[in-house]
Coordinates of C-alpha atoms in Angstrom, one line a residue:
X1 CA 46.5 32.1 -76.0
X2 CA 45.2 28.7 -74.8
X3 CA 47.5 26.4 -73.4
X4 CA 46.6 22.8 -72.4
X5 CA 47.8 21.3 -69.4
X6 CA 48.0 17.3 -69.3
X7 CA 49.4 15.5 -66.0
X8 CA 49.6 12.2 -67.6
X9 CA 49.7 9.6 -64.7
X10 CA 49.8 5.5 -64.3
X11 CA 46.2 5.3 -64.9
X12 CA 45.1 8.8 -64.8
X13 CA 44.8 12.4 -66.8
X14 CA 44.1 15.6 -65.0
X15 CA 43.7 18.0 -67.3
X16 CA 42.7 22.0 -67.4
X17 CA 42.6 24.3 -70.0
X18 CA 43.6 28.2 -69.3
X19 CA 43.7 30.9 -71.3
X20 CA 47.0 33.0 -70.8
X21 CA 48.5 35.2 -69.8
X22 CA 45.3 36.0 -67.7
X23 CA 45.4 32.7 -65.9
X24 CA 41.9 31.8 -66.4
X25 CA 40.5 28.6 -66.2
X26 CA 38.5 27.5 -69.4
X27 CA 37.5 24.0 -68.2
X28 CA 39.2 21.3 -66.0
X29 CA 38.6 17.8 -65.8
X30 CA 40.1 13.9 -65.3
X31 CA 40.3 10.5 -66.7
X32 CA 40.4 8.0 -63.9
X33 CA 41.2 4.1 -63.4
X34 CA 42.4 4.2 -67.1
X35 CA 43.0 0.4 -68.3
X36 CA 39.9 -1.1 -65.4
X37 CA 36.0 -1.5 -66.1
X38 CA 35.5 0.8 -63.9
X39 CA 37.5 3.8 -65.1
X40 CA 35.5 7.9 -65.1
X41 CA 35.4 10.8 -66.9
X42 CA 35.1 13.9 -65.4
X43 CA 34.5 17.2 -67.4
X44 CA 33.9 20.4 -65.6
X45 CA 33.6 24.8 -67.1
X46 CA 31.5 27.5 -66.3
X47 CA 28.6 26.0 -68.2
X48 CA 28.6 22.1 -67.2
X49 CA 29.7 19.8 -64.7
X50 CA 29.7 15.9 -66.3
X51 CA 30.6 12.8 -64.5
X52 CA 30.3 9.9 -67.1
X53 CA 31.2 6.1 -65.1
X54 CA 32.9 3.8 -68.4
X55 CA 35.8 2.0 -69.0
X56 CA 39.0 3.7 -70.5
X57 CA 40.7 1.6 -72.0
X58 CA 44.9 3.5 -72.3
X59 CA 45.7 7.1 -72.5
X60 CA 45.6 7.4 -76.5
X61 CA 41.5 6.6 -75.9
X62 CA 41.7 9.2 -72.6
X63 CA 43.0 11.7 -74.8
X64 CA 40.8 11.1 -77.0
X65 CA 37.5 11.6 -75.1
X66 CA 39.3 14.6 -73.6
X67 CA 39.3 16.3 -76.9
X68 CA 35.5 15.2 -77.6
X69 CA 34.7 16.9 -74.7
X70 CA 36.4 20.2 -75.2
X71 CA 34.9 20.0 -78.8
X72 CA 31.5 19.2 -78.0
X73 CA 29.0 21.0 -79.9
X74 CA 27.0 21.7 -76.5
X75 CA 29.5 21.8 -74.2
X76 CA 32.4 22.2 -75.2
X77 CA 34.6 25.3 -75.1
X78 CA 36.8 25.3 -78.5
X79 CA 36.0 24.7 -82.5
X80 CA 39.2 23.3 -83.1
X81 CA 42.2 21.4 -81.6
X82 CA 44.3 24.3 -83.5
X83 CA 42.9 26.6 -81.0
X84 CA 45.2 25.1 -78.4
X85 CA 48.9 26.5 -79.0
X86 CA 50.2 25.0 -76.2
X87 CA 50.5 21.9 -74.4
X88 CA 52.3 21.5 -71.2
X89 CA 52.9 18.5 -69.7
X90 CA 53.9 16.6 -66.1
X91 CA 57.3 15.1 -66.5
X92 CA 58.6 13.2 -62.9
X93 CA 61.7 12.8 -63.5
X94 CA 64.4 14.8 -65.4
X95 CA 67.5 13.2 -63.7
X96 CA 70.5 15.7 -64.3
X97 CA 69.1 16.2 -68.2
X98 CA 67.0 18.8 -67.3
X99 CA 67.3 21.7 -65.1
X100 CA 64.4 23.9 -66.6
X101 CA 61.4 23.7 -68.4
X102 CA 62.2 22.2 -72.2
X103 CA 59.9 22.3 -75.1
X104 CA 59.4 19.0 -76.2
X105 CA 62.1 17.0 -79.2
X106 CA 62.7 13.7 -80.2
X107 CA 66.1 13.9 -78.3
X108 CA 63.7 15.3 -74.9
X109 CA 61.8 11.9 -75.6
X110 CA 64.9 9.7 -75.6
X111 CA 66.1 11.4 -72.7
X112 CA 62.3 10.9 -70.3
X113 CA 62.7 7.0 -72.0
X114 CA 66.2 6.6 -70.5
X115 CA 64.6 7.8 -67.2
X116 CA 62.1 5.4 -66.7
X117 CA 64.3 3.4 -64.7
X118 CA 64.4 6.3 -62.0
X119 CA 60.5 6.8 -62.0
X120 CA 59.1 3.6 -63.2
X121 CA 55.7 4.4 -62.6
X122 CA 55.4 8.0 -63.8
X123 CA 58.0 8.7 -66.5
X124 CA 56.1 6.0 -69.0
X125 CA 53.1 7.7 -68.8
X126 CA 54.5 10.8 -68.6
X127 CA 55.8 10.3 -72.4
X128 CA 53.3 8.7 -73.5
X129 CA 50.9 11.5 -72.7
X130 CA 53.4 13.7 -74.6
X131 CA 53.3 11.2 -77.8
X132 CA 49.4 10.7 -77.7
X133 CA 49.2 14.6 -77.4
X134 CA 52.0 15.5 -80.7
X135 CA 49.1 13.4 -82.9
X136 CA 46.0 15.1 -81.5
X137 CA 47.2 18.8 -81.4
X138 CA 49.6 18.5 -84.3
X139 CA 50.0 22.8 -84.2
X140 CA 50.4 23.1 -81.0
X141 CA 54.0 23.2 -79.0
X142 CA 54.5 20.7 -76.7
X143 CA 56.5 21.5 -73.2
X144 CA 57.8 19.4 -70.8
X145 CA 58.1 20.2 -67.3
X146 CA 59.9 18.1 -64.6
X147 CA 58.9 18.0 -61.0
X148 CA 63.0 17.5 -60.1
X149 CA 64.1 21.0 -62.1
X150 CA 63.2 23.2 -59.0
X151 CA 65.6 21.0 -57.2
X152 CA 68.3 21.1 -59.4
X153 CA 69.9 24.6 -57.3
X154 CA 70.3 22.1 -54.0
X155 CA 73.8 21.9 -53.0
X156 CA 76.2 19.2 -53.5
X157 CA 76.9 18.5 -50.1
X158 CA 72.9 18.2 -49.6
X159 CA 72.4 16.0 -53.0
X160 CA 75.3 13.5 -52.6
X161 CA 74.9 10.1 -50.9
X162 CA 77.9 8.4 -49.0
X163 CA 78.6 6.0 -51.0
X164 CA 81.7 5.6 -53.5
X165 CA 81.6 8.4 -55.6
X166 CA 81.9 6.7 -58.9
X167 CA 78.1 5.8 -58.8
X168 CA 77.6 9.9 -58.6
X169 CA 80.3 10.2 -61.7
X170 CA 79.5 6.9 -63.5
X171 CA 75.4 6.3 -63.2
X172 CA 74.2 9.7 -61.5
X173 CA 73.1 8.3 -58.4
X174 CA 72.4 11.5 -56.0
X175 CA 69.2 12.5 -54.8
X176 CA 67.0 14.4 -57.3
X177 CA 63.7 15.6 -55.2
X178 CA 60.0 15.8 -56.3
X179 CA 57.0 17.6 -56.2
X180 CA 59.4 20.1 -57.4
X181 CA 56.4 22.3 -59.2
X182 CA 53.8 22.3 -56.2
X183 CA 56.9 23.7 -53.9
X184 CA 57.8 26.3 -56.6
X185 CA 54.7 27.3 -56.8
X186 CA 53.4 27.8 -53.1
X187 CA 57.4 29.4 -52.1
X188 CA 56.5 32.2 -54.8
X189 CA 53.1 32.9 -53.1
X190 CA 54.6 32.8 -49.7
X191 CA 57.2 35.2 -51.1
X192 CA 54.2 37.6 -52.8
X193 CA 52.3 37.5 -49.5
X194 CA 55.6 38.5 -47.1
X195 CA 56.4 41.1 -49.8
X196 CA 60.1 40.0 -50.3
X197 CA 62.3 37.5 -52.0
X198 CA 65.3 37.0 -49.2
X199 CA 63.2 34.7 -47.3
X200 CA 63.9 31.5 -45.2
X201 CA 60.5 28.6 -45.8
X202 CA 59.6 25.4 -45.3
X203 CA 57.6 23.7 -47.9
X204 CA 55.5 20.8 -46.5
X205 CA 53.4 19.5 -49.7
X206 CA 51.2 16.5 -47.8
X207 CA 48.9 14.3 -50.2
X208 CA 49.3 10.5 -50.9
X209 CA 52.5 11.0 -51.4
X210 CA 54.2 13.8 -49.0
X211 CA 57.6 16.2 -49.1
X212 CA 59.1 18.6 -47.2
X213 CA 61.4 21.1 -48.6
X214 CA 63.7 23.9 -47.4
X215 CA 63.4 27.0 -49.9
X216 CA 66.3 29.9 -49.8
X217 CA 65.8 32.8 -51.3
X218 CA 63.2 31.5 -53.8
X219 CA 65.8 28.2 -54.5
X220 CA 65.4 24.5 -52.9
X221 CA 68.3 23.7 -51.1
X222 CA 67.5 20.7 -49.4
X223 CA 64.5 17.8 -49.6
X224 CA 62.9 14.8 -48.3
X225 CA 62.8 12.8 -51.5
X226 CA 65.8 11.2 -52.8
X227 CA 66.8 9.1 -56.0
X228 CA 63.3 8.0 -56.0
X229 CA 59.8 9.3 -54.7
X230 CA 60.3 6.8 -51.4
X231 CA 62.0 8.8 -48.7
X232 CA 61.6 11.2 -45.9
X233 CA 58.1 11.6 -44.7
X234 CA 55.2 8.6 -44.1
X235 CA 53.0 8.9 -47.3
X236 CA 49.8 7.1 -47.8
X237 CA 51.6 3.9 -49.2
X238 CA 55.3 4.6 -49.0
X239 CA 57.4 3.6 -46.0
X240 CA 59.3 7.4 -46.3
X241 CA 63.1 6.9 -43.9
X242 CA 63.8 3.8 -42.9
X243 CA 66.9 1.9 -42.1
X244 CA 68.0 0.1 -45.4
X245 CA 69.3 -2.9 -43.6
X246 CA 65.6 -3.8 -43.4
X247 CA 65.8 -4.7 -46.6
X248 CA 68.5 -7.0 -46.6
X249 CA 66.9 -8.8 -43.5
X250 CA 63.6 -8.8 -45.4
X251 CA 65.5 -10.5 -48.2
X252 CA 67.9 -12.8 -46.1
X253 CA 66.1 -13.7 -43.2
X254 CA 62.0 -13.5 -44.1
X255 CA 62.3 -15.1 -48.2
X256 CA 61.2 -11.9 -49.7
X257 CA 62.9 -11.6 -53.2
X258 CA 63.3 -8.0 -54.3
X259 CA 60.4 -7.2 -56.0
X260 CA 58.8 -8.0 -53.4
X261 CA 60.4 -5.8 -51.0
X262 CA 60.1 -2.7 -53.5
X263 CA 56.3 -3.4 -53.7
X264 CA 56.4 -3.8 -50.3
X265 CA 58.0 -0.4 -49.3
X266 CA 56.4 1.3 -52.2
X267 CA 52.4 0.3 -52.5
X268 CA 52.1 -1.0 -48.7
X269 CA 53.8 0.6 -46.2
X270 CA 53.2 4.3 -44.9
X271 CA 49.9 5.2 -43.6
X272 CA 48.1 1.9 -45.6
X273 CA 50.8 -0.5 -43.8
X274 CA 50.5 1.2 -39.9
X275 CA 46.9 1.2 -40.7
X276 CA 45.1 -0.5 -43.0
X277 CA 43.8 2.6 -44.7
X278 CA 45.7 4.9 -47.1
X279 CA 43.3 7.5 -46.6
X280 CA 43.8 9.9 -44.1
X281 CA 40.5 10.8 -44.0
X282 CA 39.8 7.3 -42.7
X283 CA 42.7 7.7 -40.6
X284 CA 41.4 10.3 -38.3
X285 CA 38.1 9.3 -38.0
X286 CA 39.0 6.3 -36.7
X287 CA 41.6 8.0 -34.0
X288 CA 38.0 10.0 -32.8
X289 CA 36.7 6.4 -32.3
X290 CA 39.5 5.2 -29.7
X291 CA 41.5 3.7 -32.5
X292 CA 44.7 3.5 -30.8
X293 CA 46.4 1.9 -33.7
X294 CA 45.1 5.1 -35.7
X295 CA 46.3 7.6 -33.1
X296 CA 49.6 6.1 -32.7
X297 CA 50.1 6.4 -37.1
X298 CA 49.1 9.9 -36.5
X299 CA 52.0 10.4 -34.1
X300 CA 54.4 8.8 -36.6
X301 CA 53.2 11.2 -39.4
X302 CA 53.3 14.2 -37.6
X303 CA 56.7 13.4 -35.9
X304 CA 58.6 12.6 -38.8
X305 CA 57.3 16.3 -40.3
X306 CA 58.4 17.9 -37.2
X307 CA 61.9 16.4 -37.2
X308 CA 62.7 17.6 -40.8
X309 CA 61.2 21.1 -39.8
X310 CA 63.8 21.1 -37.1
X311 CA 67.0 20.1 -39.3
X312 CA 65.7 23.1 -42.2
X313 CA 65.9 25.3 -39.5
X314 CA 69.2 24.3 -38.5
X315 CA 70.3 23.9 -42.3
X316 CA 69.2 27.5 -43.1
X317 CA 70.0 29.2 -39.7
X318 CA 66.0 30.1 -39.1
X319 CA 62.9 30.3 -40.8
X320 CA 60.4 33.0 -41.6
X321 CA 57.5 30.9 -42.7
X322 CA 56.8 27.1 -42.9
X323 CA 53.8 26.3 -45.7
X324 CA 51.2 23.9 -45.6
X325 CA 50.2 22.7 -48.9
X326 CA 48.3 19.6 -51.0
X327 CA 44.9 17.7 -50.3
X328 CA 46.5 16.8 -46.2
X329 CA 48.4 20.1 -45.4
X330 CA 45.4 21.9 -46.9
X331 CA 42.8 20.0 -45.3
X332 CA 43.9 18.2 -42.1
X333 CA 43.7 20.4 -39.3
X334 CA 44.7 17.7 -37.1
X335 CA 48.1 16.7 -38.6
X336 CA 49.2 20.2 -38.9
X337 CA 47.9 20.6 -35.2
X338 CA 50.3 17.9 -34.3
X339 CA 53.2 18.9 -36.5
X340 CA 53.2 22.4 -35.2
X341 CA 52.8 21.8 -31.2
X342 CA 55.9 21.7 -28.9
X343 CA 57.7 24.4 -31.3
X344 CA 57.8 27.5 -29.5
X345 CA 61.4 26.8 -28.6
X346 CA 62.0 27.6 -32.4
X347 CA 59.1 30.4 -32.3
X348 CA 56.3 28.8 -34.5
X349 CA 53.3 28.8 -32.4
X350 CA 49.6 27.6 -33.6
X351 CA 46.4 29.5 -33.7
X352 CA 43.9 26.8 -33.1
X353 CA 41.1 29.0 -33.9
X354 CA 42.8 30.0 -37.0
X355 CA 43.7 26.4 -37.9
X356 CA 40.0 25.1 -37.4
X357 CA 38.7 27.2 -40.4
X358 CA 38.6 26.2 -43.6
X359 CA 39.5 27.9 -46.2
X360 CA 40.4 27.5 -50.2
X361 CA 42.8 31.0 -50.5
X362 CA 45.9 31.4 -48.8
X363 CA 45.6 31.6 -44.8
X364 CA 47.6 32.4 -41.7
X365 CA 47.3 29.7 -38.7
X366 CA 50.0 31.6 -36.2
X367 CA 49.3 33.2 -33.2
X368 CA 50.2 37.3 -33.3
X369 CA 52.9 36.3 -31.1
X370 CA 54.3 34.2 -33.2
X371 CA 57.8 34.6 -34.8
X372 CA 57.6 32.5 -37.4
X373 CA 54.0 32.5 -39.8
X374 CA 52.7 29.4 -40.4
X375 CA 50.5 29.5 -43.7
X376 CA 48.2 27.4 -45.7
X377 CA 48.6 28.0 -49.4
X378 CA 46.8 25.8 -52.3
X379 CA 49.3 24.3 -54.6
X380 CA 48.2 24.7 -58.2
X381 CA 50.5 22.6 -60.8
X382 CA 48.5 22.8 -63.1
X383 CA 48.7 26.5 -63.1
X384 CA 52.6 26.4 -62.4
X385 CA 53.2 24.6 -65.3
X386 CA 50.5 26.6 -67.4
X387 CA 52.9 29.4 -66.6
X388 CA 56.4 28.0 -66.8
X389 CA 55.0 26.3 -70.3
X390 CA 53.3 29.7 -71.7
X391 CA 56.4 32.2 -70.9
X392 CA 58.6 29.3 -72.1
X393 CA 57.1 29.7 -75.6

């Protein structure tokens, strides 16, 4: 069975196509800078690797060229869009609608449109990949699956904020967690490789946008993100923690309005706003120079991981692996250098050695004496939802 997956962004599709149940990828690709002069298509299978620099103009024409190029004559790896049963999609936000996976309904759409409030910037696109997609493969089923759902087991007492509890009853105001699919995915590969399900982790998916979350038994029970994709750690633009009476100064003292202030926190704080680069890449290579600016954001990041590694440790009395995963925790030896020094108190010690390689399978970076394995595992979402979306059906 082929099964479509489409994460549907602000001005992007990634996109792969697998055949199931074997798990195989057909071809894979992405539409970038959708709605600029400048946007790309990227198409790549066994056969072909194609890189074509035009403008997109919205997702409908995205779509579109997607299904051009998985029907090309040459190329192309299908005869018909029938050939594609299923089409699983990237949903941000599910609020308290959804604790699962959910093939897709008119009263699904209502319900992702009533969250775009919550997720401003994803949920939109999110449905309207879903809408583009119902008129392109009109046989296919189309599944929706919600980066909060994994987070849906965490506990009351971990989910509800301080604050009068009628905002809880009345407008569902609680924290609701992301990147819930990349930390489902890389908790069950930790569990596969330590051969058991009763384990303690520590999920720590760094990318642009970073979270850290504490996994029990196969179930989230606590998280960095909140009621929007803005706390915790530093990310690339986002501020992560910070003491919300900053924002009333900003707005009381300084003239910001509140727009302002959310773009502000949102598109150029974190990494970007300590910095002046959003990459990390940048980042470090700047630190080698003497950058002390860049060394000192470093610090920041790495800090504010080890701090949250400390209070899941306390929150699950111990831990029996913490996981590296996404484009930083995959690739920055440096930041999980940093993140994991000073912690033999809690018996997680480093293998620098080990660290240093690279590697594009599921590693171990501890030392042999280490009580606690500290592993690197690619996240694959767009496998996880492949799967959720194919045994779904």
């Amino acid at each position: 069975m082929k099964v479509l997956v489409i994460n549907s962004g602000s001005s992007s599709i990634k996109y792969q196509l697998f055949q199931m149940p074997e798990e195989q990828v057909v071809c894979a690709g992405l539409i970038e800078r959708i709605g600029l002069e400048t946007g790309a298509i990227h198409y790549h299978s066994d056969n072909v690797s194609i890189k074509d620099e035009q403008g997109v103009e919205n997702h409908r024409v995205g779509l579109e060229k997607v299904v051009n190029l998985l029907l090309d004559e040459k190329n192309g790896v299908i005869k018909s869009t029938d050939e594609i049963e299923i089409v699983g999609h990237r949903v941000v936000h599910g609020g308290r609608f959804f604790k699962q996976t959910t093939e897709v309904s008119n009263e699904v759409k209502t319900a992702i449109d009533q969250l775009f409030s919550l997720a401003p910037q994803h949920n939109p696109a999110n449905l309207e990949g879903i809408k583009v997609a119902e008129t392109i493969f009109t046989k296919a089923k189309q599944v929706a699956v919600f980066d909060t759902a994994f987070h849906q087991t965490i506990p009351a007492k971990a989910y509800t904020y301080a604050i009068p509890t009628k905002f809880l009853n009345n407008n569902d105001i609680r924290m609701y967690g992301f990147h819930g699919t990349s930390h489902k995915y890389v908790s069950e590969k930790a569990n596969e490789y330590l051969g058991k399900q009763n384990t303690k982790l520590i999920t720590i998916h760094l990318g642009n946008g970073c979270s850290i979350t504490a996994v029990e038994n196969g179930k989230s029970i606590d998280h960095s993100l909140g009621f929007g994709p803005v706390t915790g750690l530093v990310m690339g633009t986002r501020c992560g923690d910070i003491d919300h009476t900053l924002i009333f100064y900003l707005v009381n003292n300084l003239g910001y309005d509140i727009d302002e202030v959310n773009a502000l926190l949102q598109k150029e704080s974190g990494m970007l706003g300590l910095t002046g680069f959003s990459d990390l890449r940048d980042i470090e290579a700047e630190a080698a120079k003497g950058n002390k600016t860049c060394m000192l954001a470093l610090d920041i990041n790495a800090y504010r991981v080890k701090k949250y590694i400390g209070s899941y440790i306390a929150a699950m009395n111990g831990v029996d692996a913490i996981v590296f995963t996404a484009g930083i925790g995959e690739n920055s030896f440096l930041i999980r250098e940093k993140v994991c020094s000073n912690l033999s108190f809690m018996g997680i010690e480093l293998d620098t050695e080990k660290n240093n390689i690279r590697a594009k399978s599921l590693k171990e970076i501890h030392t042999e004496n280490s009580k606690v394995k500290v592993l690197v595992i690619p996240t694959n979402e767009e496998l996880e939802i492949a799967k959720q979306s194919f045994y779904l059906i």
